[in-house]
Tab-separated table of C-alpha atoms in Angstrom:
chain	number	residue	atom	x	y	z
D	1	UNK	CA	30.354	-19.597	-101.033
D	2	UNK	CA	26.718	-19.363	-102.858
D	3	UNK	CA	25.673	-17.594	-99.855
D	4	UNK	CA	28.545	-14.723	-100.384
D	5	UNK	CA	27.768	-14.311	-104.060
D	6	UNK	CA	24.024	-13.746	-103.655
D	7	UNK	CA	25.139	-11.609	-100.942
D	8	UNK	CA	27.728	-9.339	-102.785
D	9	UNK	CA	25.538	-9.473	-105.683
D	10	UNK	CA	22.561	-8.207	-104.032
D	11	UNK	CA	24.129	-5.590	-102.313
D	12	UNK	CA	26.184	-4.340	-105.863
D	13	UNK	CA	22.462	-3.980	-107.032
D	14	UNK	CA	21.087	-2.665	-103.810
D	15	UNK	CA	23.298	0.206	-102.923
D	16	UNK	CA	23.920	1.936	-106.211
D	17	UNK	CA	20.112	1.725	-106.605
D	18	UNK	CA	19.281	3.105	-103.170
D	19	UNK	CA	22.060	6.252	-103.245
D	20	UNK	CA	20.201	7.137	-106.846
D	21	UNK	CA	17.093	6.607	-105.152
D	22	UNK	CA	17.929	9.029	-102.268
D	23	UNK	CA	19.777	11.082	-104.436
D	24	UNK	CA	16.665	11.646	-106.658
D	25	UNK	CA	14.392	12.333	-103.815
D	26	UNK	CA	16.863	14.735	-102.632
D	27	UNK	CA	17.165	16.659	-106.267
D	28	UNK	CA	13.155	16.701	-105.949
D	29	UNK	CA	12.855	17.784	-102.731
D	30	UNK	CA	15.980	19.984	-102.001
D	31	UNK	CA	17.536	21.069	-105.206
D	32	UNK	CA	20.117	19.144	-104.626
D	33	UNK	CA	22.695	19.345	-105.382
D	34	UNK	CA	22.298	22.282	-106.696
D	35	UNK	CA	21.444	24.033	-103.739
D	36	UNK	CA	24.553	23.430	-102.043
D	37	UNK	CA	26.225	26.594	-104.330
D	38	UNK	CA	23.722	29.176	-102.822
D	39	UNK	CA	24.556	31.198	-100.014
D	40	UNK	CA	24.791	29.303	-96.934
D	41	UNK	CA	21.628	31.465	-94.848
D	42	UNK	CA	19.521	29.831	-98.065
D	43	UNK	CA	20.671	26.385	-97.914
D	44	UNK	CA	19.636	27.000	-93.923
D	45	UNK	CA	15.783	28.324	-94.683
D	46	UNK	CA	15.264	25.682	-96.959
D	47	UNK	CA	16.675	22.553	-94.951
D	48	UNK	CA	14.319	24.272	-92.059
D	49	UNK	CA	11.434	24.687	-94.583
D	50	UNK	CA	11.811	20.758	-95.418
D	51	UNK	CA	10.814	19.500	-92.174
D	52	UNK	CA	11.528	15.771	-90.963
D	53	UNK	CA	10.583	14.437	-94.531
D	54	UNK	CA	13.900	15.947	-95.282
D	55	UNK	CA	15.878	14.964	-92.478
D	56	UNK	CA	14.655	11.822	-93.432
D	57	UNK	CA	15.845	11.529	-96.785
D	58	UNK	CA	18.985	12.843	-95.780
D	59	UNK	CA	19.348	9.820	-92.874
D	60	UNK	CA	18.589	7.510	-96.196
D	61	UNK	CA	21.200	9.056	-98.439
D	62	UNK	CA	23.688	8.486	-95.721
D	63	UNK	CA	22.591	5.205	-95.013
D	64	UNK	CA	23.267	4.333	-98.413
D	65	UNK	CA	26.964	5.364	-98.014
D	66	UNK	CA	26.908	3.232	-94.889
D	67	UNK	CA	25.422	0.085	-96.596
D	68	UNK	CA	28.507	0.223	-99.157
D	69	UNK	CA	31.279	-0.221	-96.168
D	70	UNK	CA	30.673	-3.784	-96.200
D	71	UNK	CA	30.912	-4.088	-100.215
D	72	UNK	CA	34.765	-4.113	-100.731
D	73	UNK	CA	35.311	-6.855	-97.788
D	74	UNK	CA	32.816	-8.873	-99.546
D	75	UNK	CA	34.114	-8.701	-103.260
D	76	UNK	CA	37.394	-9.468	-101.569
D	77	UNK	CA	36.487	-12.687	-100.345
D	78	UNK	CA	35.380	-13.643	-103.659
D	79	UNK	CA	38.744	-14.438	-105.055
D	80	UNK	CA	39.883	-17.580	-104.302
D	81	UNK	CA	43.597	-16.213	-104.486
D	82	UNK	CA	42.963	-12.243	-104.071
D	83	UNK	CA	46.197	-10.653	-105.654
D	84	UNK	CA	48.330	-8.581	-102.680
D	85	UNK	CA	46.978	-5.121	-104.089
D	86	UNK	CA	43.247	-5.708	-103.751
D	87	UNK	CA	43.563	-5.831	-100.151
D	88	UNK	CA	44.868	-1.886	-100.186
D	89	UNK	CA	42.145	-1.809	-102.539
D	90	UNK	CA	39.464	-3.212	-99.789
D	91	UNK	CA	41.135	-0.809	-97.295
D	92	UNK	CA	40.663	2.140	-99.639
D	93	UNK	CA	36.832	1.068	-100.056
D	94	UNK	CA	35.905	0.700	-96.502
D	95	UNK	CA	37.275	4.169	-96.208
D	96	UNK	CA	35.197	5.513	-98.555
D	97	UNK	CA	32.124	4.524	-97.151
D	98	UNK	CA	33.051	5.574	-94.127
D	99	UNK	CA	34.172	9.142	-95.444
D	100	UNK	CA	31.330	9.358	-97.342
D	101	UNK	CA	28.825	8.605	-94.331
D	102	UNK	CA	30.462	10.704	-92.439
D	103	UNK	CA	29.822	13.860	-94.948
D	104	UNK	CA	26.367	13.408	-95.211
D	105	UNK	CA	26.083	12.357	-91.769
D	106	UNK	CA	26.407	16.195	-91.215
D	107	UNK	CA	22.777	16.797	-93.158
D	108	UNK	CA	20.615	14.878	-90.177
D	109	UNK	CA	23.184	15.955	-87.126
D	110	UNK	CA	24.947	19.489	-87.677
D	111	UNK	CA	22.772	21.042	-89.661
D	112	UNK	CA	19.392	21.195	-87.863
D	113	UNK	CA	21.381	22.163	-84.722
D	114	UNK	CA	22.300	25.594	-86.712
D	115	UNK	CA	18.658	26.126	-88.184
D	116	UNK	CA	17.641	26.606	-84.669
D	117	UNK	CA	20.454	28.753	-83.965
D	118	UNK	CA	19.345	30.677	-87.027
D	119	UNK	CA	16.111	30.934	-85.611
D	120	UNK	CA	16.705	31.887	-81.848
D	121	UNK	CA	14.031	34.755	-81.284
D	122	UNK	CA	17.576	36.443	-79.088
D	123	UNK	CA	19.730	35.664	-82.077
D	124	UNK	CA	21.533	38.835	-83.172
D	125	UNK	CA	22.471	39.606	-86.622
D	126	UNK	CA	26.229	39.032	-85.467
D	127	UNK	CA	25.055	35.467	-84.251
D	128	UNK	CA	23.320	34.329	-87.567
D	129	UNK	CA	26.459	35.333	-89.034
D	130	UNK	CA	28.204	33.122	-87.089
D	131	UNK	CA	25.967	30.595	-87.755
D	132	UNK	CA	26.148	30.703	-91.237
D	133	UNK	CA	29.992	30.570	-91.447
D	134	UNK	CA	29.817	27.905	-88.821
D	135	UNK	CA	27.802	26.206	-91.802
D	136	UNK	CA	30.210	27.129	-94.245
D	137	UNK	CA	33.203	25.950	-93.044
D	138	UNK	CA	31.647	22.174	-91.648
D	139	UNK	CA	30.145	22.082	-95.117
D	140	UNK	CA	33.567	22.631	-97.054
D	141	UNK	CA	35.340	20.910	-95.043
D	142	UNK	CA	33.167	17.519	-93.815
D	143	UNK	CA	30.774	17.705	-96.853
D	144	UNK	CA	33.004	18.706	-99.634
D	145	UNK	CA	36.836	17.653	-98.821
D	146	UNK	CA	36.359	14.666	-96.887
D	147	UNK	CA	32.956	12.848	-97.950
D	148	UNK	CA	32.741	13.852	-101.959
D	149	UNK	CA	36.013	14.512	-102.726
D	150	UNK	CA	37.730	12.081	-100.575
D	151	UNK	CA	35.113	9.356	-100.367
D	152	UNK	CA	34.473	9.490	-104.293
D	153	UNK	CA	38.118	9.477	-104.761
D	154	UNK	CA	38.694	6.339	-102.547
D	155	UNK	CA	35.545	5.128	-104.118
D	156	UNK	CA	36.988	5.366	-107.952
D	157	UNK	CA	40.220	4.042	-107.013
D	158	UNK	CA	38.490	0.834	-104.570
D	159	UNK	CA	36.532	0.176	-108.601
D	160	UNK	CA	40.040	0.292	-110.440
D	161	UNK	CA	41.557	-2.134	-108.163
D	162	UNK	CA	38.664	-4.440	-108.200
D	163	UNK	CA	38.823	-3.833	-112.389
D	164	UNK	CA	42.372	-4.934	-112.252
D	165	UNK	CA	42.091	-7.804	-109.788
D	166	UNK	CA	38.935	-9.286	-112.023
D	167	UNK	CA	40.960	-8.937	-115.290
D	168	UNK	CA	44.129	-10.484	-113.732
D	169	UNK	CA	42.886	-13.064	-111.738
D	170	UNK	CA	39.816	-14.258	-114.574
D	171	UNK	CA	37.357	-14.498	-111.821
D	172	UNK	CA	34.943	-13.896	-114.775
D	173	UNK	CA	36.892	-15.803	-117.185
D	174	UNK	CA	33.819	-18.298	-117.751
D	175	UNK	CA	31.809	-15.652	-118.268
D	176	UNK	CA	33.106	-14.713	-120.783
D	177	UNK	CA	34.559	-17.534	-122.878
């Protein structure tokens, strides 16, 4: 059981201070997030112009979403007697992470494919259209909908459940008598 709590606790530390980290790196080096409200041809030039350093980062921000996936089965096994709603909590967590790697997955995978097709010396101007609503629409959709808005969602509620469960069950009770 020691083992699990220096694990859990670790990783509560760990993650949140990793995603900042990335997500720092990423303001510094991207404009991000920022940058993600400019025209989509824009966003394009300057994921190009940041080379692998940047492709990198982005594989770390994701990575961070991916280390949190194992977080809510963990704080589950905490409780000796988990209350029936903290495993559709634990569910709801794991899904985030999983929504949320997914969305930023797109950074490192989908979106150096369309630089080069940006770039294609026998690109046409009808083609870099394309491109750029190609980039649009993955962005809105994977980026946006599903990893921010769904995965923080999940996210928020996966904390409130875990709120509720410590505050009903006084798994911190001693802590704070």
């Amino acid at each position: 059981m020691k083992a699990l709590i220096v694990l859990t606790g670790v990783l509560l530390i760990v993650v949140p201070v990793a995603f900042n980290f990335a997500f720092f790196a990423l303001r510094r080096s991207f404009d991000y997030p920022e940058i993600l409200r400019r025209p989509a041809g824009e966003i394009l030039e300057r994921f190009g112009a940041g080379g692998r350093r940047l492709r990198a980062t982005w594989y770390g921000f994701a990575f961070t979403a991916l280390l949190f996936i194992p977080v809510p089965v963990l704080v589950y096994q905490l409780f000796p007697e988990p209350p029936w709603y903290l495993l559709v909590g634990t569910t709801l967590g794991v899904i985030a992470g999983v929504l949320q790697t997914i969305g930023l997955m797109r950074w490192p995978f989908v979106v150096p494919v369309l630089v080069r097709a940006l770039h294609d010396p026998d690109a046409t101007p009808a083609h870099k259209d394309a491109v750029e609503v190609i980039f649009e629409a993955f962005h809105r959709f994977v980026g946006e909908a599903i990893g921010e808005h769904l995965g923080y969602l999940l996210t928020a509620a996966w904390t409130i459940i875990v709120g509720i469960a410590i505050i009903e069950t006084h798994l911190v009770s001693p802590w704070l008598a």
